[in-house]
Short mmCIF file of C-alpha atoms in Angstrom, two decimals:
data_model
loop_
_atom_site.label_atom_id
_atom_site.label_comp_id
_atom_site.label_asym_id
_atom_site.label_seq_id
_atom_site.Cartn_x
_atom_site.Cartn_y
_atom_site.Cartn_z
CA UNK A 239 -0.01 0.04 0.01
CA UNK A 240 1.40 3.57 -0.96
CA UNK A 241 1.11 5.29 2.33
CA UNK A 242 3.22 8.59 2.51
CA UNK A 243 2.00 9.41 6.02
CA UNK A 244 2.31 6.69 8.65
CA UNK A 245 1.68 7.88 12.23
CA UNK A 246 2.86 4.54 13.70
CA UNK A 247 6.47 5.38 12.48
CA UNK A 248 6.77 7.44 15.59
CA UNK A 249 5.46 4.59 17.92
CA UNK A 250 7.88 1.90 16.83
CA UNK A 251 9.94 1.83 20.10
CA UNK A 252 9.84 3.09 23.69
CA UNK A 253 12.76 5.57 23.16
CA UNK A 254 11.09 7.29 20.13
CA UNK A 255 7.76 7.41 21.86
CA UNK A 256 9.24 9.19 24.80
CA UNK A 257 11.01 11.63 22.53
CA UNK A 258 7.94 12.83 20.74
CA UNK A 259 5.42 12.96 23.70
CA UNK A 260 3.41 16.13 23.69
CA UNK A 261 2.66 16.28 27.33
CA UNK A 262 5.67 16.20 29.76
CA UNK A 263 5.21 16.18 33.54
CA UNK A 264 7.54 16.69 36.62
CA UNK A 265 7.40 16.13 40.30
CA UNK A 266 7.78 19.91 40.73
CA UNK A 267 4.09 20.11 39.54
CA UNK A 268 2.74 17.90 42.30
CA UNK A 269 1.23 19.19 45.58
CA UNK A 270 0.11 16.81 48.34
CA UNK A 271 -2.92 17.28 50.58
CA UNK A 272 -1.92 16.97 54.20
CA UNK A 273 -4.21 16.98 57.27
CA UNK A 274 -3.05 18.39 60.64
CA UNK A 275 -5.12 17.74 63.86
CA UNK A 276 -4.76 19.12 67.28
CA UNK A 277 -3.00 17.24 70.15
CA UNK A 278 0.23 15.29 70.53
CA UNK A 279 1.65 12.06 69.10
CA UNK A 280 -1.23 11.38 66.83
CA UNK A 281 -1.05 9.77 63.50
CA UNK A 282 -4.60 8.61 62.78
CA UNK A 283 -5.61 6.56 59.58
CA UNK A 284 -8.37 8.24 57.64
CA UNK A 285 -10.89 5.47 57.09
CA UNK A 286 -12.33 6.91 53.95
CA UNK A 287 -8.84 7.69 52.33
CA UNK A 288 -6.86 4.52 52.38
CA UNK A 289 -3.22 5.22 52.91
CA UNK A 290 -3.85 8.79 54.33
CA UNK A 291 -3.39 10.00 57.76
CA UNK A 292 -4.14 12.91 60.11
CA UNK A 293 -1.18 14.14 61.96
CA UNK A 294 -0.65 16.16 65.16
CA UNK A 295 1.78 19.07 64.75
CA UNK A 296 4.51 17.21 66.57
CA UNK A 297 4.38 14.52 64.09
CA UNK A 298 3.40 16.26 60.91
CA UNK A 299 7.16 16.49 60.11
CA UNK A 300 7.13 12.77 59.53
CA UNK A 301 4.67 13.09 56.62
CA UNK A 302 6.64 15.86 55.03
CA UNK A 303 9.87 13.94 55.33
CA UNK A 304 8.02 11.12 53.47
CA UNK A 305 6.97 13.59 50.76
CA UNK A 306 10.41 15.08 50.39
CA UNK A 307 12.09 11.55 50.11
CA UNK A 308 9.49 10.91 47.39
CA UNK A 309 10.28 14.07 45.47
CA UNK A 310 7.35 16.13 46.46
CA UNK A 311 8.28 19.40 48.09
CA UNK A 312 4.87 21.21 48.00
CA UNK A 313 1.93 20.52 50.38
CA UNK A 314 -1.62 21.75 50.65
CA UNK A 315 -2.33 22.05 54.49
CA UNK A 316 -5.77 21.50 56.10
CA UNK A 317 -6.55 21.82 59.85
CA UNK A 318 -8.89 19.96 62.02
CA UNK A 319 -9.46 21.84 65.34
CA UNK A 320 -10.76 20.66 68.54
CA UNK A 321 -12.94 23.69 69.18
CA UNK A 322 -15.62 24.75 66.72
CA UNK A 323 -18.18 27.60 66.94
CA UNK A 324 -20.63 29.48 64.84
CA UNK A 325 -18.08 31.75 63.28
CA UNK A 326 -15.14 29.46 63.02
CA UNK A 327 -12.93 31.62 65.33
CA UNK A 328 -10.17 28.89 65.74
CA UNK A 329 -9.39 29.47 62.02
CA UNK A 330 -7.53 32.76 62.48
CA UNK A 331 -6.28 31.92 66.03
CA UNK A 332 -2.35 32.58 65.95
CA UNK A 333 -2.11 29.30 67.84
CA UNK A 334 -4.54 27.48 65.93
CA UNK A 335 -3.95 23.96 64.50
CA UNK A 336 -2.89 25.08 60.98
CA UNK A 337 -0.88 27.73 62.52
CA UNK A 338 0.95 25.17 64.69
CA UNK A 339 1.35 22.76 61.82
CA UNK A 340 2.94 25.46 59.61
CA UNK A 341 5.49 26.51 62.28
CA UNK A 342 6.20 22.66 62.92
CA UNK A 343 6.68 21.95 59.27
CA UNK A 344 9.04 24.80 58.86
CA UNK A 345 11.13 24.02 61.70
CA UNK A 346 11.38 20.48 60.46
CA UNK A 347 11.81 21.21 56.83
CA UNK A 348 12.40 24.78 55.87
CA UNK A 349 12.52 24.00 52.10
CA UNK A 350 8.97 22.55 52.06
CA UNK A 351 6.54 25.07 50.30
CA UNK A 352 3.31 25.34 52.30
CA UNK A 353 -0.02 26.38 50.84
CA UNK A 354 -2.84 26.64 53.07
CA UNK A 355 -6.42 25.95 52.38
CA UNK A 356 -8.47 28.96 53.41
CA UNK A 357 -12.00 28.23 54.33
CA UNK A 358 -14.47 27.99 57.32
CA UNK A 359 -16.08 24.59 56.92
CA UNK A 360 -13.45 22.72 59.09
CA UNK A 361 -13.85 25.40 61.86
CA UNK A 362 -17.50 26.13 62.07
CA UNK A 363 -19.87 24.02 64.17
CA UNK A 364 -22.45 24.01 61.41
CA UNK A 365 -20.02 22.91 58.63
CA UNK A 366 -20.73 25.75 56.05
CA UNK A 367 -17.96 27.76 54.61
CA UNK A 368 -18.95 31.14 56.07
CA UNK A 369 -20.74 33.18 58.68
CA UNK A 370 -24.51 32.36 58.73
CA UNK A 371 -27.42 34.79 58.42
CA UNK A 372 -30.14 32.30 59.44
CA UNK A 373 -29.72 29.29 57.16
CA UNK A 374 -27.84 31.21 54.49
CA UNK A 375 -24.12 32.04 54.14
CA UNK A 376 -23.61 35.75 54.37
CA UNK A 377 -21.11 36.23 51.67
CA UNK A 378 -19.82 39.78 52.69
CA UNK A 379 -19.62 39.03 56.43
CA UNK A 380 -17.58 36.03 55.44
CA UNK A 381 -14.96 37.93 53.48
CA UNK A 382 -13.67 39.51 56.71
CA UNK A 383 -12.95 36.19 58.56
CA UNK A 384 -11.38 34.67 55.44
CA UNK A 385 -8.99 37.60 55.08
CA UNK A 386 -8.11 37.38 58.82
CA UNK A 387 -7.53 33.60 58.47
CA UNK A 388 -5.32 33.96 55.39
CA UNK A 389 -3.14 36.57 57.25
CA UNK A 390 -2.81 34.48 60.17
CA UNK A 391 -1.50 31.60 58.02
CA UNK A 392 1.03 33.79 56.25
CA UNK A 393 2.13 35.32 59.49
CA UNK A 394 2.68 31.78 60.76
CA UNK A 395 5.07 31.07 57.82
CA UNK A 396 2.72 29.85 55.02
CA UNK A 397 4.11 30.45 51.51
CA UNK A 398 0.79 30.66 49.67
CA UNK A 399 -2.81 30.80 50.57
CA UNK A 400 -5.59 29.05 48.68
CA UNK A 401 -9.19 30.19 49.38
CA UNK A 402 -11.66 27.43 48.82
CA UNK A 403 -14.84 28.82 50.00
CA UNK A 404 -16.27 30.21 46.63
CA UNK A 405 -17.47 33.62 48.35
CA UNK A 406 -17.74 36.45 45.77
CA UNK A 407 -14.78 38.82 46.30
CA UNK A 408 -12.67 36.80 48.55
CA UNK A 409 -9.51 36.99 46.44
CA UNK A 410 -9.82 40.77 46.44
CA UNK A 411 -10.29 40.80 50.29
CA UNK A 412 -7.27 38.56 51.03
CA UNK A 413 -5.16 40.33 48.56
CA UNK A 414 -5.93 43.61 50.38
CA UNK A 415 -5.24 42.37 53.75
CA UNK A 416 -1.90 40.72 52.67
CA UNK A 417 -0.65 43.73 50.92
CA UNK A 418 -1.72 46.06 53.83
CA UNK A 419 0.44 43.86 56.21
CA UNK A 420 3.67 43.75 54.08
CA UNK A 421 2.89 40.50 52.37
CA UNK A 422 2.79 41.95 48.84
CA UNK A 423 4.79 38.94 47.52
CA UNK A 424 2.64 36.26 48.95
CA UNK A 425 0.69 34.55 46.15
CA UNK A 426 -2.87 33.51 46.11
CA UNK A 427 -4.07 30.11 44.46
CA UNK A 428 -7.83 30.59 43.92
CA UNK A 429 -10.33 27.70 44.05
CA UNK A 430 -11.74 29.57 41.02
CA UNK A 431 -14.10 27.00 39.56
CA UNK A 432 -15.03 24.78 42.35
CA UNK A 433 -18.22 22.73 41.82
CA UNK A 434 -20.95 21.41 44.07
CA UNK A 435 -19.56 17.82 43.39
CA UNK A 436 -20.52 14.41 44.83
CA UNK A 437 -16.87 13.53 44.72
CA UNK A 438 -16.07 15.42 47.99
CA UNK A 439 -17.48 12.80 50.42
CA UNK A 440 -14.34 11.05 51.66
CA UNK A 441 -12.74 14.51 52.41
CA UNK A 442 -15.53 15.58 54.45
CA UNK A 443 -15.21 12.54 56.68
CA UNK A 444 -11.43 13.05 56.78
CA UNK A 445 -11.81 16.75 57.91
CA UNK A 446 -15.23 16.62 59.75
CA UNK A 447 -16.47 19.20 57.50
CA UNK A 448 -19.93 18.06 56.30
CA UNK A 449 -22.62 20.57 56.62
CA UNK A 450 -24.98 20.06 59.55
CA UNK A 451 -27.97 21.03 57.52
CA UNK A 452 -28.63 21.79 53.74
CA UNK A 453 -25.67 21.68 51.29
CA UNK A 454 -23.14 24.05 49.50
CA UNK A 455 -25.13 24.48 46.14
CA UNK A 456 -25.72 28.16 47.11
CA UNK A 457 -22.04 29.14 46.81
CA UNK A 458 -20.43 26.15 44.92
CA UNK A 459 -20.91 25.78 41.15
CA UNK A 460 -23.56 23.93 39.25
CA UNK A 461 -21.93 20.92 37.55
CA UNK A 462 -24.06 21.82 34.54
CA UNK A 463 -22.30 25.18 33.78
CA UNK A 464 -19.27 25.70 31.77
CA UNK A 465 -19.45 29.53 30.87
CA UNK A 466 -19.87 30.31 34.59
CA UNK A 467 -16.34 28.76 35.21
CA UNK A 468 -14.73 31.04 32.80
CA UNK A 469 -16.50 33.98 34.39
CA UNK A 470 -15.26 32.87 37.87
CA UNK A 471 -11.74 32.53 36.60
CA UNK A 472 -11.94 36.12 35.04
CA UNK A 473 -13.18 37.61 38.40
CA UNK A 474 -10.32 36.06 40.23
CA UNK A 475 -7.78 37.25 37.75
CA UNK A 476 -9.21 40.78 38.15
CA UNK A 477 -9.17 40.52 41.98
CA UNK A 478 -5.42 39.51 42.01
CA UNK A 479 -5.28 35.64 41.96
CA UNK A 480 -1.89 34.28 40.91
CA UNK A 481 -2.94 30.73 40.16
CA UNK A 482 -6.32 29.51 39.05
CA UNK A 483 -7.84 26.07 40.01
CA UNK A 484 -10.47 23.78 38.75
CA UNK A 485 -11.96 21.26 41.39
CA UNK A 486 -12.62 18.36 40.94
CA UNK A 487 -10.35 17.24 38.04
CA UNK A 488 -11.44 14.09 36.16
CA UNK A 489 -15.13 15.05 35.64
CA UNK A 490 -14.12 18.71 34.60
CA UNK A 491 -11.27 18.14 32.00
CA UNK A 492 -13.34 20.29 29.59
CA UNK A 493 -13.36 22.98 32.10
CA UNK A 494 -9.66 22.72 32.81
CA UNK A 495 -9.00 23.05 29.02
CA UNK A 496 -11.31 25.89 28.42
CA UNK A 497 -10.00 27.85 31.42
CA UNK A 498 -6.39 27.11 30.62
CA UNK A 499 -6.92 28.27 27.07
CA UNK A 500 -8.51 31.47 28.12
CA UNK A 501 -6.09 32.80 30.73
CA UNK A 502 -2.37 33.33 31.00
CA UNK A 503 -2.24 32.44 34.62
CA UNK A 504 -0.93 28.89 35.74
CA UNK A 505 -3.79 26.50 36.16
CA UNK A 506 -4.04 24.02 38.97
CA UNK A 507 -6.37 21.11 39.21
CA UNK A 508 -7.48 19.07 42.30
CA UNK A 509 -7.87 15.40 42.05
CA UNK A 510 -10.18 15.22 44.89
CA UNK A 511 -10.85 12.41 47.48
CA UNK A 512 -13.63 10.65 45.80
CA UNK A 513 -11.55 10.26 42.61
CA UNK A 514 -8.80 8.82 44.81
CA UNK A 515 -11.04 6.57 46.80
CA UNK A 516 -12.74 5.01 43.79
CA UNK A 517 -9.30 4.12 42.16
CA UNK A 518 -8.02 2.63 45.52
CA UNK A 519 -11.39 0.57 45.99
CA UNK A 520 -11.30 -0.63 42.39
CA UNK A 521 -7.55 -1.56 42.51
CA UNK A 522 -8.08 -3.57 45.80
CA UNK A 523 -11.01 -5.29 44.51
CA UNK A 524 -8.79 -6.45 41.52
CA UNK A 525 -10.94 -4.65 38.91
CA UNK A 526 -8.11 -2.46 37.57
CA UNK A 527 -4.49 -1.95 37.54
CA UNK A 528 -4.24 0.73 40.22
CA UNK A 529 -0.71 1.99 39.29
CA UNK A 530 -1.62 2.31 35.67
CA UNK A 531 -5.07 3.89 36.26
CA UNK A 532 -3.33 6.34 38.62
CA UNK A 533 -0.90 7.27 35.90
CA UNK A 534 -3.40 7.56 33.13
CA UNK A 535 -5.91 9.49 35.21
CA UNK A 536 -3.16 11.97 36.16
CA UNK A 537 -1.99 12.26 32.65
CA UNK A 538 -5.43 13.26 31.60
CA UNK A 539 -5.46 16.08 33.86
CA UNK A 540 -2.22 17.52 32.54
CA UNK A 541 -3.26 16.79 28.90
CA UNK A 542 -6.30 18.89 29.56
CA UNK A 543 -4.24 21.87 30.43
CA UNK A 544 -3.34 21.75 34.17
CA UNK A 545 0.19 22.96 34.96
CA UNK A 546 -0.01 21.50 38.52
CA UNK A 547 -1.87 18.63 40.19
CA UNK A 548 -3.19 18.53 43.79
CA UNK A 549 -3.54 14.76 44.48
CA UNK A 550 -3.37 12.24 47.33
CA UNK A 551 -1.30 10.17 44.89
CA UNK A 552 1.48 12.70 44.74
CA UNK A 553 4.20 10.64 46.22
CA UNK A 554 3.33 7.63 44.05
CA UNK A 555 3.11 9.90 40.91
CA UNK A 556 6.54 11.40 41.67
CA UNK A 557 8.17 8.01 41.71
CA UNK A 558 6.27 7.07 38.56
CA UNK A 559 7.52 10.24 36.81
CA UNK A 560 11.05 9.48 37.79
CA UNK A 561 10.68 6.11 36.35
CA UNK A 562 9.33 7.50 33.14
CA UNK A 563 5.94 5.75 33.44
CA UNK A 564 4.25 9.14 33.37
CA UNK A 565 6.40 11.30 31.09
#
């Protein structure tokens, strides 16, 4: 057969396939979610997230050391306090659980880059992401406490803050308070397009953050909407975000692609707890090759346009990248 163009020519051996790959990834792009809980000498397995743990501040250095050894030097820190109240006051306490965790991590491993999740759901006794007015979250009152929380994280030593609440105007409020306190160079990673997803279930058990009534559809995005994600990203760009994020990842690859194409800022994607738990469960049941599915699903996120990936598989993916199994 007279074929001038034969795409298979570039697939004939592993060395050639690696040379012509379009999507290339690095452990530098990986961010590992880490949970810190109040108390001492605590390393608690998270039942809903096989292989993940909650650490007290005096032991969180162990988790960071494992990350660094695997080649992951960036973490996204979540806090689980003992005390919760209606306004989530422990979120901005200078000696709160996240603030303790930041200081402990920086003391144990100064080169670890700490990004902190800024939201109220882990700290409020009602589990919603802000201050309530009746049974509704008051957007503008919430901005003040989010800003105070972000500032307290940076004062404790956080390198970057990541507001995940989906309140209108929160990036601007955080940017203003950071700048006015001398933290003009501290970047903000905005959870720009965060959908009201069914994939968050395991996280809510891990962080004890399930709402005590209602749901979060009044502030998180409707999964049906695409154009709205572009609008949300555009607003965060205007307000001073340095990195945009789409969450979850796998069911929103089209959103990652569209927003990545539309904006010049770096794009992050969060492969959330439900995605991780499904792969883990299917692998344990012998239904899939867990390692290969882990690699393939992560690759799909990068191929869609993500520059960085927040994932509970960060350590394993870093090793896969080093071996060349992921790029």
